[in-house]
PDB file of C-alpha atoms in Angstrom:
ATOM      1  CA  GLU V  64      -5.289   2.218 -11.857  1.00 58.00           C
ATOM      2  CA  PRO V  65      -3.434   3.744 -14.851  1.00 59.00           C
ATOM      3  CA  ALA V  66      -0.219   1.996 -15.858  1.00 66.00           C
ATOM      4  CA  GLU V  67       1.526   5.296 -16.604  1.00 70.00           C
ATOM      5  CA  PRO V  68       3.267   7.079 -13.723  1.00 64.00           C
ATOM      6  CA  ASP V  69       1.279   9.919 -12.200  1.00 61.00           C
ATOM      7  CA  PRO V  70       2.463  13.283 -13.594  1.00 75.00           C
ATOM      8  CA  ASP V  71       2.107  14.786 -10.091  1.00 86.00           C
ATOM      9  CA  PRO V  72       4.943  13.430  -7.901  1.00 86.00           C
ATOM     10  CA  ARG V  73       3.045  14.354  -4.728  1.00 91.00           C
ATOM     11  CA  LYS V  74       0.079  12.264  -5.846  1.00 90.00           C
ATOM     12  CA  ALA V  75       2.435   9.403  -6.674  1.00 87.00           C
ATOM     13  CA  ALA V  76       4.045   9.674  -3.228  1.00 91.00           C
ATOM     14  CA  VAL V  77       0.643   9.659  -1.514  1.00 93.00           C
ATOM     15  CA  ALA V  78      -0.491   6.678  -3.599  1.00 92.00           C
ATOM     16  CA  ALA V  79       2.713   4.811  -2.696  1.00 94.00           C
ATOM     17  CA  ALA V  80       2.237   5.594   0.999  1.00 96.00           C
ATOM     18  CA  ILE V  81      -1.361   4.345   0.873  1.00 96.00           C
ATOM     19  CA  ALA V  82      -0.267   1.168  -0.932  1.00 97.00           C
ATOM     20  CA  ARG V  83       2.424   0.555   1.710  1.00 96.00           C
ATOM     21  CA  ALA V  84      -0.063   1.157   4.528  1.00 97.00           C
ATOM     22  CA  LYS V  85      -2.572  -1.254   2.970  1.00 96.00           C
ATOM     23  CA  ALA V  86       0.118  -3.913   2.474  1.00 96.00           C
ATOM     24  CA  LYS V  87       1.334  -3.435   6.057  1.00 93.00           C
ATOM     25  CA  LYS V  88      -2.223  -3.732   7.405  1.00 92.00           C
ATOM     26  CA  LYS V  89      -2.853  -6.842   5.304  1.00 91.00           C
ATOM     27  CA  LEU V  90       0.376  -8.418   6.552  1.00 90.00           C
ATOM     28  CA  LYS V  91      -0.532  -7.559  10.157  1.00 87.00           C
ATOM     29  CA  GLU V  92      -3.993  -9.111   9.710  1.00 86.00           C
ATOM     30  CA  GLN V  93      -2.466 -12.271   8.222  1.00 85.00           C
ATOM     31  CA  LYS V  94      -0.041 -12.514  11.162  1.00 82.00           C
ATOM     32  CA  GLY V  95      -2.915 -11.916  13.594  1.00 79.00           C
ATOM     33  CA  ASN V  96      -5.029 -14.653  11.999  1.00 72.00           C
ATOM     34  CA  ASP V  97      -2.107 -17.106  11.896  1.00 67.00           C
ATOM     35  CA  PRO V  98      -1.195 -18.364  15.405  1.00 61.00           C
ATOM     36  CA  SER V  99       2.196 -19.720  14.315  1.00 56.00           C
TER      37      SER V  99
END
C-alpha cells in the first residue's frame, strides 16, 4: 500500500470502505470466537 494519499478521491473512498468492512468483519469474528 502506498503511503501517499490516492489522487482519485473515489478510489480512496472505496479503499476506506473496504478497510472498514474488513475491520468490522474481523471484530465480528473475534466476538464470535470469544464466548465472554
